[in-house]
XYZ file of N, CA and C in Angstrom:
516
model
N 113.307 99.717 115.957
C 114.235 100.422 116.812
C 113.902 101.902 116.821
N 114.061 102.500 117.959
C 113.842 103.923 118.078
C 114.931 104.684 117.340
N 116.139 104.162 117.402
C 117.260 104.717 116.639
C 118.247 103.588 116.371
N 119.009 103.742 115.311
C 119.987 102.735 114.931
C 121.210 102.865 115.837
N 121.657 101.769 116.470
C 122.868 101.823 117.289
C 124.083 102.186 116.422
N 125.039 102.893 117.016
C 126.254 103.301 116.320
C 127.443 102.650 117.008
N 128.227 101.918 116.215
C 129.425 101.253 116.729
C 130.630 101.902 116.076
N 131.543 102.424 116.899
C 132.762 103.042 116.386
C 133.761 101.948 116.050
N 134.381 102.084 114.881
C 135.466 101.195 114.515
C 136.619 102.080 114.080
N 137.734 101.949 114.749
C 138.842 102.846 114.473
C 140.166 102.098 114.510
N 141.125 102.631 113.793
C 142.486 102.093 113.824
C 143.248 102.698 114.993
N 142.667 103.709 115.607
C 143.322 104.409 116.712
C 143.042 103.668 118.018
N 143.977 102.854 118.455
C 143.787 102.053 119.668
C 144.470 102.694 120.871
N 144.628 103.999 120.848
C 145.280 104.705 121.940
C 144.418 104.677 123.198
N 145.065 104.799 124.303
C 144.382 104.837 125.586
C 143.392 106.001 125.613
N 142.175 105.743 126.046
C 141.159 106.772 126.161
C 140.289 106.925 124.923
N 140.665 106.270 123.810
C 139.893 106.396 122.571
C 138.489 105.820 122.735
N 138.381 104.653 123.362
C 137.065 104.032 123.570
C 136.174 104.952 124.403
N 136.726 105.531 125.457
C 135.954 106.428 126.312
C 135.475 107.657 125.548
N 136.364 108.204 124.693
C 135.980 109.372 123.889
C 134.838 109.022 122.944
N 134.911 107.852 122.298
C 133.848 107.439 121.373
C 132.524 107.254 122.110
N 132.573 106.579 123.238
C 131.348 106.338 124.010
C 130.781 107.648 124.560
N 131.664 108.560 124.982
C 131.208 109.856 125.500
C 130.558 110.700 124.408
N 130.951 110.476 123.158
C 130.373 111.266 122.071
C 129.048 110.689 121.573
N 128.590 109.595 122.199
C 127.276 109.063 121.856
C 127.283 107.731 121.133
N 128.456 107.178 120.890
C 128.514 105.864 120.257
C 127.996 104.826 121.245
N 127.444 103.748 120.715
C 126.926 102.687 121.587
C 127.984 101.667 121.957
N 128.999 101.542 121.117
C 130.065 100.572 121.374
C 131.299 100.997 120.596
N 132.414 100.342 120.896
C 133.695 100.691 120.299
C 134.432 99.415 119.945
N 135.092 99.435 118.791
C 135.885 98.292 118.338
C 137.104 98.850 117.623
N 138.296 98.371 118.013
C 139.498 98.846 117.336
C 139.984 97.797 116.355
N 140.716 98.263 115.344
C 141.292 97.375 114.347
C 142.554 96.755 114.924
N 142.972 95.595 114.517
C 142.375 94.798 113.451
C 141.052 94.192 113.920
N 140.122 94.137 112.993
C 138.777 93.673 113.308
C 138.786 92.174 113.589
N 138.046 91.803 114.598
C 137.876 90.410 114.994
C 136.388 90.093 114.799
N 136.056 89.208 113.852
C 134.649 88.947 113.493
C 133.831 88.474 114.694
N 134.283 87.523 115.506
C 133.466 87.133 116.667
C 133.202 88.300 117.622
N 134.210 89.148 117.824
C 134.020 90.311 118.695
C 133.032 91.298 118.073
N 133.153 91.537 116.767
C 132.220 92.416 116.060
C 130.800 91.878 116.175
N 130.643 90.590 115.969
C 129.330 89.968 116.065
C 128.731 90.147 117.455
N 129.533 89.922 118.470
C 129.074 90.077 119.856
C 128.653 91.519 120.132
N 129.442 92.472 119.659
C 129.133 93.884 119.885
C 127.854 94.281 119.150
N 127.720 93.851 117.888
C 126.522 94.197 117.131
C 125.265 93.597 117.755
N 125.342 92.322 118.141
C 124.174 91.684 118.759
C 123.794 92.378 120.066
N 124.785 92.705 120.881
C 124.505 93.383 122.150
C 123.924 94.775 121.908
N 124.452 95.485 120.917
C 123.950 96.825 120.618
C 122.498 96.777 120.156
N 122.190 95.812 119.306
C 120.812 95.692 118.826
C 119.874 95.228 119.936
N 120.327 94.315 120.760
C 119.495 93.793 121.847
C 119.172 94.894 122.856
N 120.130 95.788 123.090
C 119.954 96.823 124.110
C 119.365 98.116 123.562
N 119.172 98.198 122.265
C 118.653 99.422 121.662
C 117.197 99.634 122.052
N 116.816 100.882 122.314
C 115.410 101.150 122.649
C 114.501 100.830 121.464
N 113.388 100.207 121.749
C 112.423 99.823 120.724
C 111.359 100.892 120.593
N 110.930 101.111 119.372
C 109.838 102.042 119.111
C 108.534 101.341 119.481
N 107.677 102.045 120.156
C 106.388 101.471 120.523
C 105.312 102.142 119.686
N 105.214 101.717 118.452
C 104.207 102.312 117.586
C 102.978 101.424 117.536
N 101.887 102.051 117.279
C 100.641 101.332 117.170
C 100.631 100.539 115.859
N 100.088 99.326 115.868
C 99.957 98.606 114.603
C 99.103 99.428 113.630
N 99.486 99.417 112.382
C 98.731 100.112 111.332
C 98.652 101.614 111.597
N 99.770 102.177 112.023
C 99.858 103.598 112.357
C 99.452 104.493 111.177
N 99.926 104.160 109.961
C 99.559 104.975 108.792
C 98.060 104.948 108.550
N 97.485 103.761 108.607
C 96.060 103.614 108.370
C 95.255 104.346 109.451
N 95.727 104.271 110.683
C 95.042 104.973 111.775
C 95.074 106.483 111.554
N 96.192 106.993 111.041
C 96.284 108.425 110.778
C 95.291 108.839 109.686
N 95.185 108.016 108.656
C 94.235 108.299 107.574
C 92.802 108.298 108.103
N 92.534 107.413 109.059
C 91.184 107.268 109.622
C 90.952 108.184 110.818
N 91.826 109.133 111.029
C 91.652 110.074 112.130
C 91.708 109.419 113.495
N 92.433 108.310 113.603
C 92.576 107.610 114.878
C 91.406 106.717 115.238
N 90.431 106.609 114.367
C 89.251 105.771 114.622
C 89.599 104.305 114.343
N 89.843 103.551 115.416
C 90.287 102.168 115.272
C 89.206 101.257 114.697
N 87.945 101.606 114.862
C 86.871 100.821 114.233
C 86.936 100.957 112.714
N 87.237 102.166 112.234
C 87.397 102.361 110.791
C 88.609 101.584 110.274
N 89.681 101.620 111.058
C 90.879 100.858 110.679
C 90.524 99.386 110.552
N 89.830 98.852 111.548
C 89.452 97.443 111.525
C 88.535 97.129 110.342
N 87.623 98.045 110.020
C 86.728 97.825 108.878
C 87.522 97.796 107.572
N 88.511 98.668 107.436
C 89.356 98.659 106.236
C 90.206 97.387 106.172
N 90.645 96.913 107.316
C 91.418 95.668 107.343
C 90.559 94.485 106.895
N 89.277 94.538 107.210
C 88.366 93.482 106.754
C 88.325 93.455 105.227
N 88.235 94.618 104.603
C 88.254 94.710 103.139
C 89.596 94.197 102.610
N 90.673 94.567 103.289
C 92.011 94.114 102.908
C 92.098 92.588 102.921
N 91.601 91.961 103.980
C 91.658 90.498 104.085
C 90.857 89.847 102.962
N 89.663 90.350 102.716
C 88.836 89.792 101.638
C 89.520 89.946 100.284
N 90.098 91.097 100.052
C 90.772 91.367 98.781
C 91.983 90.464 98.592
N 92.782 90.304 99.637
C 93.980 89.472 99.489
C 93.634 87.994 99.364
N 92.515 87.565 99.934
C 92.068 86.178 99.709
C 91.812 85.963 98.218
N 91.122 86.912 97.605
C 90.845 86.820 96.175
C 92.119 86.890 95.343
N 93.038 87.752 95.747
C 94.302 87.874 95.020
C 95.120 86.584 95.097
N 95.128 85.946 96.262
C 95.870 84.678 96.390
C 95.254 83.592 95.516
N 93.933 83.551 95.457
C 93.265 82.562 94.598
C 93.607 82.821 93.133
N 93.596 84.083 92.724
C 93.943 84.430 91.346
C 95.412 84.126 91.065
N 96.268 84.340 92.052
C 97.687 84.019 91.899
C 97.875 82.523 91.671
N 97.175 81.713 92.449
C 97.258 80.261 92.276
C 96.805 79.840 90.873
N 95.763 80.479 90.373
C 95.285 80.172 89.013
C 96.323 80.560 87.967
N 96.916 81.725 88.114
C 97.933 82.171 87.162
C 99.157 81.263 87.205
N 99.534 80.832 88.399
C 100.672 79.913 88.522
C 100.369 78.575 87.856
N 99.175 78.056 88.108
C 98.796 76.759 87.529
C 98.770 76.817 86.004
N 98.422 77.974 85.462
C 98.346 78.138 84.007
C 99.685 78.609 83.419
N 100.711 78.748 84.261
C 102.029 79.229 83.818
C 101.932 80.593 83.133
N 101.071 81.458 83.658
C 100.882 82.806 83.121
C 101.763 83.788 83.896
N 102.991 83.937 83.446
C 103.942 84.795 84.143
C 103.469 86.242 84.191
N 102.845 86.705 83.117
C 102.355 88.089 83.104
C 101.292 88.282 84.192
N 100.405 87.325 84.331
C 99.376 87.403 85.365
C 99.969 87.350 86.762
N 100.976 86.486 86.961
C 101.660 86.397 88.256
C 102.302 87.740 88.589
N 103.001 88.310 87.600
C 103.663 89.599 87.807
C 102.646 90.682 88.147
N 101.551 90.741 87.426
C 100.534 91.772 87.662
C 99.896 91.633 89.043
N 99.607 90.399 89.437
C 99.006 90.199 90.763
C 99.977 90.584 91.877
N 101.229 90.185 91.737
C 102.223 90.553 92.752
C 102.337 92.073 92.833
N 102.396 92.712 91.676
C 102.499 94.168 91.619
C 101.281 94.839 92.261
N 100.112 94.298 92.023
C 98.875 94.878 92.549
C 98.784 94.760 94.073
N 99.356 93.704 94.637
C 99.239 93.492 96.079
C 100.225 94.315 96.902
N 101.316 94.756 96.305
C 102.352 95.480 97.053
C 101.824 96.735 97.750
N 101.056 97.615 97.080
C 100.646 98.856 97.754
C 99.831 98.639 99.035
N 98.983 97.626 99.058
C 98.178 97.391 100.260
C 99.079 97.056 101.450
N 100.043 96.162 101.222
C 100.942 95.803 102.318
C 101.878 96.956 102.667
N 102.254 97.753 101.682
C 103.093 98.925 101.954
C 102.347 99.916 102.839
N 101.074 100.136 102.537
C 100.272 101.062 103.338
C 100.148 100.583 104.786
N 100.186 99.259 104.968
C 100.080 98.694 106.317
C 101.438 98.572 107.004
N 102.496 99.060 106.344
C 103.862 98.937 106.877
C 104.238 97.484 107.151
N 103.802 96.591 106.295
C 104.065 95.162 106.468
C 105.157 94.757 105.477
N 106.395 94.863 105.911
C 107.551 94.741 105.018
C 107.769 93.331 104.471
N 107.471 92.293 105.244
C 107.751 90.932 104.773
C 106.957 90.573 103.523
N 105.646 90.794 103.485
C 104.934 90.512 102.238
C 105.401 91.406 101.085
N 105.727 92.651 101.369
C 106.195 93.554 100.313
C 107.462 92.993 99.671
N 108.414 92.555 100.497
C 109.667 92.005 99.966
C 109.404 90.740 99.153
N 108.556 89.851 99.668
C 108.265 88.596 98.961
C 107.534 88.867 97.651
N 106.565 89.762 97.673
C 105.809 90.098 96.458
C 106.702 90.778 95.422
N 107.589 91.648 95.870
C 108.504 92.323 94.945
C 109.446 91.323 94.291
N 109.935 90.357 95.072
C 110.809 89.319 94.510
C 110.055 88.482 93.484
N 108.818 88.109 93.799
C 108.006 87.335 92.859
C 107.753 88.136 91.586
N 107.439 89.406 91.730
C 107.196 90.257 90.558
C 108.436 90.308 89.665
N 109.600 90.456 90.269
C 110.849 90.514 89.502
C 111.105 89.210 88.766
N 110.918 88.085 89.464
C 111.125 86.782 88.819
C 110.158 86.582 87.657
N 108.895 86.913 87.885
C 107.887 86.700 86.848
C 108.108 87.616 85.653
N 108.706 88.774 85.871
C 108.967 89.718 84.781
C 110.203 89.334 83.971
N 111.024 88.436 84.514
C 112.253 88.047 83.838
C 112.003 87.269 82.562
N 113.051 87.119 81.795
C 112.959 86.455 80.497
C 113.395 84.997 80.534
N 113.968 84.541 81.637
C 114.492 83.172 81.702
C 113.369 82.159 81.509
N 113.576 81.264 80.585
C 112.565 80.240 80.274
C 112.453 79.199 81.386
N 113.538 78.969 82.108
C 113.557 77.919 83.131
C 113.284 78.466 84.531
N 112.568 79.554 84.631
C 112.323 80.205 85.919
C 111.089 79.678 86.642
N 110.392 78.694 86.064
C 109.146 78.231 86.673
C 109.341 77.751 88.114
N 110.381 76.962 88.375
C 110.606 76.459 89.734
C 110.909 77.602 90.703
N 111.701 78.561 90.245
C 112.016 79.711 91.104
C 110.762 80.533 91.385
N 109.926 80.710 90.364
C 108.674 81.451 90.541
C 107.754 80.711 91.505
N 107.664 79.382 91.357
C 106.824 78.584 92.256
C 107.326 78.669 93.697
N 108.647 78.628 93.885
C 109.212 78.752 95.234
C 108.926 80.123 95.821
N 109.107 81.157 94.999
C 108.827 82.519 95.474
C 107.350 82.670 95.816
N 106.483 82.032 95.029
C 105.041 82.108 95.295
C 104.694 81.435 96.619
N 105.407 80.368 96.962
C 105.183 79.708 98.256
C 105.511 80.665 99.399
N 106.615 81.381 99.262
C 106.997 82.366 100.285
C 105.957 83.486 100.336
N 105.495 83.930 99.169
C 104.469 84.977 99.125
C 103.226 84.530 99.877
N 102.767 83.318 99.618
C 101.567 82.821 100.320
C 101.770 82.868 101.828
N 102.928 82.414 102.295
C 103.205 82.420 103.736
C 103.190 83.839 104.300
N 103.849 84.752 103.594
C 103.940 86.134 104.079
C 102.579 86.837 104.017
N 101.837 86.604 102.938
C 100.510 87.227 102.810
C 99.581 86.681 103.888
N 99.607 85.390 104.107
C 98.751 84.816 105.161
C 99.144 85.338 106.538
N 100.433 85.560 106.751
C 100.878 86.172 108.006
C 100.311 87.576 108.160
N 100.338 88.347 107.069
C 99.759 89.694 107.098
C 98.267 89.664 107.352
N 97.584 88.701 106.719
C 96.145 88.553 106.950
C 95.874 88.189 108.409
N 96.695 87.320 108.946
C 96.522 86.898 110.340
C 96.708 88.075 111.301
N 97.718 88.900 111.046
C 97.930 90.075 111.900
C 96.753 91.036 111.799
N 96.244 91.226 110.594
C 95.090 92.113 110.402
C 93.855 91.552 111.110
N 93.649 90.248 110.988
C 92.505 89.610 111.632
C 92.591 89.742 113.152
N 93.775 89.560 113.682
C 93.966 89.713 115.131
C 93.621 91.135 115.564
N 94.056 92.126 114.794
C 93.744 93.517 115.112
C 92.238 93.744 115.079
N 91.583 93.208 114.042
C 90.133 93.370 113.926
C 89.423 92.767 115.136
N 89.800 91.555 115.489
C 89.159 90.877 116.612
C 89.383 91.624 117.919
N 90.573 92.180 118.086
C 90.863 92.912 119.326
C 90.147 94.261 119.377
N 89.561 94.687 118.250
C 88.819 95.950 118.214
C 87.339 95.744 117.887
N 86.878 94.533 118.058
C 85.455 94.276 117.986
C 84.832 94.228 116.613
N 85.635 94.043 115.569
C 85.068 93.907 114.226
C 85.152 92.444 113.849
N 83.994 91.862 113.512
C 83.968 90.431 113.221
C 84.401 90.161 111.792
N 84.877 88.941 111.594
C 85.310 88.502 110.274
C 84.082 88.245 109.462
């Protein structure tokens, strides 16, 4: 989103209050008592109608590379190769029930996805790192489930990077 929509919620249901809120820049108005279906409708409409930011994929990386998209694509190639190796090592650590290794691998992968502004893998990796760092003896199933989500999110990130590379003429 280019900016977060603002919804006014007030106990003041006087005539003209909605107009005053909208005139001051609010995106929508809701008076108390709050009605959940109405709130939901207003929030969904506000988000749907909000202007979207049109940023270039891998904007941070492009800035580091001086806008040279071929360099960005070349770095993404290294990223894909590295994360393939990290996923293989993660699978080995999981199979061996090495929680410390799982935690370290998850921790190591976060900065790469953070630099790419890829929030889904970052969230999944952070959750896996937290679970693996915990002391609960019966956390193996939770760690395995979190690792499944990590694999999906990491592969999604790799796929997006690969698509960018292909669209900029860098071969896998």
